[in-house]
Amino acid sequence: MMQPIIAQAFIGQISVVGECFAFGAALDGQQLVYLDVAGPATSVEAVWAKLAQGKETAIVPLERDTEKIVLRSAEGKLKRFERKVEGIGIYHLLLIHHDLLEPVYAELSTTYLFLTSHKDQTTAKLGAHIQALVDIAVFPQWFNYLVQQGRVEGLLKPLTCYGGVKLWRVTLDRDAWSRLICRGLQQQQIQLPNT
């Protein structure tokens, strides 16, 4: 089975201490949800330190007439994944919002969803979130319906993304998703599976 691919494309440079290169970013309004950067260790660490403290930085795009991409994060909201690229002395850093990695299935919360090269995996991930959220049965046959109606109801919204990466905000509203499922059953847009 092929692994899902998350797109990367060079979008600009970040200068905090020295320069590093940005290959993808996603923003939910003003909130940073995803950042992919590479560069010397001190430069990458400086970007992480600034954002981890809730301070602002920016990506300067290649095209000079394009606006800077302002990056903001609330303190403690980002999880860091970093590794050294052997042989060239470059560090690769991914910053990912905690709500994407560790969703809270409460009455009302938020998580995020990567749209990968494998649509079925993305659809299944949304279905798994809804199964964990609501107090009624949710069957895999309903997952496509959940994606379609979630978009219509505004429970799924695309983020502002750069570098080819695509993420969506998922509003984990237990009541809204439950109503959506019940309405689908009443209108026979989805059916209970035969046992």
mmCIF file of C-alpha atoms in Angstrom:
data_model
loop_
_atom_site.group_PDB
_atom_site.id
_atom_site.type_symbol
_atom_site.label_atom_id
_atom_site.label_comp_id
_atom_site.label_asym_id
_atom_site.label_seq_id
_atom_site.Cartn_x
_atom_site.Cartn_y
_atom_site.Cartn_z
ATOM 1 C CA MET A 1 0.000 0.000 0.000
ATOM 2 C CA MET A 2 1.332 3.417 -0.967
ATOM 3 C CA GLN A 3 1.831 5.978 1.763
ATOM 4 C CA PRO A 4 -0.247 9.165 1.517
ATOM 5 C CA ILE A 5 1.719 12.132 0.270
ATOM 6 C CA ILE A 6 1.613 15.599 1.808
ATOM 7 C CA ALA A 7 2.778 18.114 -0.789
ATOM 8 C CA GLN A 8 5.835 20.299 -0.275
ATOM 9 C CA ALA A 9 6.937 23.286 -2.335
ATOM 10 C CA PHE A 10 9.337 26.102 -1.524
ATOM 11 C CA ILE A 11 7.331 29.172 -0.513
ATOM 12 C CA GLY A 12 9.932 31.528 0.944
ATOM 13 C CA GLN A 13 12.406 32.244 3.712
ATOM 14 C CA ILE A 14 12.111 32.900 7.422
ATOM 15 C CA SER A 15 14.774 35.019 9.100
ATOM 16 C CA VAL A 16 14.892 34.954 12.884
ATOM 17 C CA VAL A 17 18.538 33.995 13.488
ATOM 18 C CA GLY A 18 20.019 33.420 10.059
ATOM 19 C CA GLU A 19 17.740 32.086 7.341
ATOM 20 C CA CYS A 20 15.755 28.923 6.888
ATOM 21 C CA PHE A 21 13.470 27.829 4.086
ATOM 22 C CA ALA A 22 9.718 27.231 4.291
ATOM 23 C CA PHE A 23 8.137 24.391 2.306
ATOM 24 C CA GLY A 24 4.555 24.562 3.520
ATOM 25 C CA ALA A 25 2.268 26.333 5.956
ATOM 26 C CA ALA A 26 -1.395 26.278 6.949
ATOM 27 C CA LEU A 27 -3.282 28.947 8.883
ATOM 28 C CA ASP A 28 -6.683 28.823 10.554
ATOM 29 C CA GLY A 29 -7.478 32.520 10.461
ATOM 30 C CA GLN A 30 -4.471 33.985 12.290
ATOM 31 C CA GLN A 31 -3.513 30.696 14.040
ATOM 32 C CA LEU A 32 -0.612 28.613 12.700
ATOM 33 C CA VAL A 33 -1.657 24.963 12.318
ATOM 34 C CA TYR A 34 1.211 23.549 10.235
ATOM 35 C CA LEU A 35 4.712 24.696 9.278
ATOM 36 C CA ASP A 36 7.430 22.847 7.335
ATOM 37 C CA VAL A 37 10.905 24.445 7.449
ATOM 38 C CA ALA A 38 14.507 23.416 6.870
ATOM 39 C CA GLY A 39 17.834 25.092 7.453
ATOM 40 C CA PRO A 40 20.823 25.308 9.788
ATOM 41 C CA ALA A 41 20.162 24.123 13.346
ATOM 42 C CA THR A 42 20.342 27.588 14.928
ATOM 43 C CA SER A 43 17.946 29.088 12.365
ATOM 44 C CA VAL A 44 15.390 26.299 12.734
ATOM 45 C CA GLU A 45 15.647 26.428 16.542
ATOM 46 C CA ALA A 46 15.115 30.190 16.512
ATOM 47 C CA VAL A 47 11.884 29.833 14.495
ATOM 48 C CA TRP A 48 10.651 27.164 16.907
ATOM 49 C CA ALA A 49 11.573 29.223 19.988
ATOM 50 C CA LYS A 50 9.825 32.343 18.733
ATOM 51 C CA LEU A 51 6.589 30.553 17.824
ATOM 52 C CA ALA A 52 6.635 28.414 20.991
ATOM 53 C CA GLN A 53 6.680 31.625 23.050
ATOM 54 C CA GLY A 54 3.602 32.917 21.235
ATOM 55 C CA LYS A 55 5.580 35.512 19.292
ATOM 56 C CA GLU A 56 5.098 36.403 15.634
ATOM 57 C CA THR A 57 7.395 35.769 12.667
ATOM 58 C CA ALA A 58 6.877 35.776 8.904
ATOM 59 C CA ILE A 59 7.707 33.946 5.704
ATOM 60 C CA VAL A 60 9.077 36.247 3.024
ATOM 61 C CA PRO A 61 7.842 34.848 -0.318
ATOM 62 C CA LEU A 62 10.014 34.517 -3.418
ATOM 63 C CA GLU A 63 8.055 37.166 -5.293
ATOM 64 C CA ARG A 64 8.884 40.530 -3.775
ATOM 65 C CA ASP A 65 5.460 41.979 -4.630
ATOM 66 C CA THR A 66 3.694 39.255 -2.616
ATOM 67 C CA GLU A 67 2.748 39.965 0.996
ATOM 68 C CA LYS A 68 4.624 38.291 3.826
ATOM 69 C CA ILE A 69 2.919 35.284 5.374
ATOM 70 C CA VAL A 70 2.550 36.195 9.050
ATOM 71 C CA LEU A 71 2.895 33.238 11.433
ATOM 72 C CA ARG A 72 1.310 33.384 14.890
ATOM 73 C CA SER A 73 0.808 30.717 17.506
ATOM 74 C CA ALA A 74 -0.614 30.678 20.981
ATOM 75 C CA GLU A 75 1.974 29.577 23.512
ATOM 76 C CA GLY A 76 2.076 25.805 23.927
ATOM 77 C CA LYS A 77 -0.188 25.033 20.940
ATOM 78 C CA LEU A 78 2.460 23.566 18.605
ATOM 79 C CA LYS A 79 4.143 20.177 18.719
ATOM 80 C CA ARG A 80 7.612 19.947 17.235
ATOM 81 C CA PHE A 81 9.047 17.186 15.047
ATOM 82 C CA GLU A 82 12.672 17.677 14.050
ATOM 83 C CA ARG A 83 15.401 15.599 12.453
ATOM 84 C CA LYS A 84 18.853 16.182 11.043
ATOM 85 C CA VAL A 85 19.272 15.486 7.340
ATOM 86 C CA GLU A 86 22.498 13.483 7.399
ATOM 87 C CA GLY A 87 25.394 14.490 5.204
ATOM 88 C CA ILE A 88 24.367 18.098 4.576
ATOM 89 C CA GLY A 89 24.005 19.588 8.066
ATOM 90 C CA ILE A 90 20.436 20.725 7.534
ATOM 91 C CA TYR A 91 17.626 20.307 10.053
ATOM 92 C CA HIS A 92 14.045 19.620 8.993
ATOM 93 C CA LEU A 93 11.339 20.893 11.350
ATOM 94 C CA LEU A 94 7.595 20.289 11.292
ATOM 95 C CA LEU A 95 5.363 22.242 13.655
ATOM 96 C CA ILE A 96 1.862 20.844 14.026
ATOM 97 C CA HIS A 97 -1.014 22.176 16.122
ATOM 98 C CA HIS A 98 -1.872 19.989 19.142
ATOM 99 C CA ASP A 99 -5.558 19.877 18.141
ATOM 100 C CA LEU A 100 -4.577 18.021 14.955
ATOM 101 C CA LEU A 101 -2.500 15.447 16.832
ATOM 102 C CA GLU A 102 -4.593 15.031 19.978
ATOM 103 C CA PRO A 103 -8.217 15.981 19.303
ATOM 104 C CA VAL A 104 -10.517 16.434 22.274
ATOM 105 C CA TYR A 105 -13.905 14.841 21.682
ATOM 106 C CA ALA A 106 -15.918 17.148 23.888
ATOM 107 C CA GLU A 107 -19.272 18.826 23.363
ATOM 108 C CA LEU A 108 -17.624 21.406 21.087
ATOM 109 C CA SER A 109 -13.981 21.446 19.955
ATOM 110 C CA THR A 110 -11.813 21.602 16.845
ATOM 111 C CA THR A 111 -9.373 19.359 15.045
ATOM 112 C CA TYR A 112 -7.724 19.480 11.641
ATOM 113 C CA LEU A 113 -7.518 17.086 8.732
ATOM 114 C CA PHE A 114 -4.812 16.709 6.072
ATOM 115 C CA LEU A 115 -6.100 16.213 2.546
ATOM 116 C CA THR A 116 -3.564 13.711 1.250
ATOM 117 C CA SER A 117 -2.999 12.068 -2.099
ATOM 118 C CA HIS A 118 -5.266 9.207 -0.949
ATOM 119 C CA LYS A 119 -8.795 10.598 -0.665
ATOM 120 C CA ASP A 120 -10.142 7.382 0.908
ATOM 121 C CA GLN A 121 -7.739 7.706 3.844
ATOM 122 C CA THR A 122 -8.752 11.313 4.423
ATOM 123 C CA THR A 123 -12.440 10.340 4.313
ATOM 124 C CA ALA A 124 -11.820 7.449 6.716
ATOM 125 C CA LYS A 125 -9.985 9.762 9.130
ATOM 126 C CA LEU A 126 -12.955 12.139 9.216
ATOM 127 C CA GLY A 127 -15.262 9.160 9.816
ATOM 128 C CA ALA A 128 -13.076 8.025 12.720
ATOM 129 C CA HIS A 129 -13.291 11.501 14.266
ATOM 130 C CA ILE A 130 -17.092 11.478 14.018
ATOM 131 C CA GLN A 131 -17.291 7.922 15.424
ATOM 132 C CA ALA A 132 -15.288 9.068 18.450
ATOM 133 C CA LEU A 133 -17.382 12.221 18.863
ATOM 134 C CA VAL A 134 -21.042 11.213 18.671
ATOM 135 C CA ASP A 135 -23.022 8.873 20.904
ATOM 136 C CA ILE A 136 -24.681 7.032 18.006
ATOM 137 C CA ALA A 137 -23.370 4.398 15.623
ATOM 138 C CA VAL A 138 -21.485 5.682 12.580
ATOM 139 C CA PHE A 139 -20.827 3.216 9.768
ATOM 140 C CA PRO A 140 -18.047 3.388 7.141
ATOM 141 C CA GLN A 141 -20.690 3.437 4.379
ATOM 142 C CA TRP A 142 -21.693 6.891 5.683
ATOM 143 C CA PHE A 143 -18.250 8.503 5.517
ATOM 144 C CA ASN A 144 -18.669 10.065 2.046
ATOM 145 C CA TYR A 145 -22.020 11.512 3.154
ATOM 146 C CA LEU A 146 -20.340 12.972 6.262
ATOM 147 C CA VAL A 147 -17.718 14.710 4.122
ATOM 148 C CA GLN A 148 -20.279 16.102 1.699
ATOM 149 C CA GLN A 149 -22.780 17.285 4.321
ATOM 150 C CA GLY A 150 -20.064 18.466 6.707
ATOM 151 C CA ARG A 151 -18.897 20.862 4.007
ATOM 152 C CA VAL A 152 -22.467 22.027 3.290
ATOM 153 C CA GLU A 153 -23.123 22.642 7.012
ATOM 154 C CA GLY A 154 -19.820 24.493 7.512
ATOM 155 C CA LEU A 155 -18.443 21.830 9.867
ATOM 156 C CA LEU A 156 -15.539 21.294 7.428
ATOM 157 C CA LYS A 157 -13.697 24.371 6.169
ATOM 158 C CA PRO A 158 -10.458 24.715 4.216
ATOM 159 C CA LEU A 159 -7.552 26.513 5.838
ATOM 160 C CA THR A 160 -5.356 29.101 4.146
ATOM 161 C CA CYS A 161 -2.529 26.896 2.875
ATOM 162 C CA TYR A 162 0.813 27.482 1.167
ATOM 163 C CA GLY A 163 3.250 25.140 -0.567
ATOM 164 C CA GLY A 164 0.765 22.586 -1.863
ATOM 165 C CA VAL A 165 -0.244 21.240 1.560
ATOM 166 C CA LYS A 166 -4.018 21.117 2.161
ATOM 167 C CA LEU A 167 -5.680 21.093 5.561
ATOM 168 C CA TRP A 168 -9.270 21.514 6.697
ATOM 169 C CA ARG A 169 -10.699 22.577 10.040
ATOM 170 C CA VAL A 170 -13.146 20.047 11.484
ATOM 171 C CA THR A 171 -15.604 21.507 13.970
ATOM 172 C CA LEU A 172 -16.250 18.725 16.463
ATOM 173 C CA ASP A 173 -19.768 19.769 17.424
ATOM 174 C CA ARG A 174 -21.452 16.651 18.835
ATOM 175 C CA ASP A 175 -25.004 17.969 18.431
ATOM 176 C CA ALA A 176 -24.497 19.260 14.882
ATOM 177 C CA TRP A 177 -22.943 15.998 13.634
ATOM 178 C CA SER A 178 -25.665 13.947 15.384
ATOM 179 C CA ARG A 179 -28.399 16.040 13.736
ATOM 180 C CA LEU A 180 -26.675 15.685 10.370
ATOM 181 C CA ILE A 181 -26.669 11.868 10.708
ATOM 182 C CA CYS A 182 -30.283 11.714 11.916
ATOM 183 C CA ARG A 183 -31.419 13.949 9.054
ATOM 184 C CA GLY A 184 -29.561 11.728 6.563
ATOM 185 C CA LEU A 185 -31.359 8.653 7.909
ATOM 186 C CA GLN A 186 -34.771 10.398 7.851
ATOM 187 C CA GLN A 187 -34.247 11.590 4.274
ATOM 188 C CA GLN A 188 -32.801 8.180 3.297
ATOM 189 C CA GLN A 189 -29.541 9.697 2.106
ATOM 190 C CA ILE A 190 -27.863 7.057 4.290
ATOM 191 C CA GLN A 191 -29.232 3.734 5.496
ATOM 192 C CA LEU A 192 -28.517 1.369 8.332
ATOM 193 C CA PRO A 193 -26.479 -1.574 7.069
ATOM 194 C CA ASN A 194 -28.209 -4.942 6.727
ATOM 195 C CA THR A 195 -27.312 -7.322 9.533
#
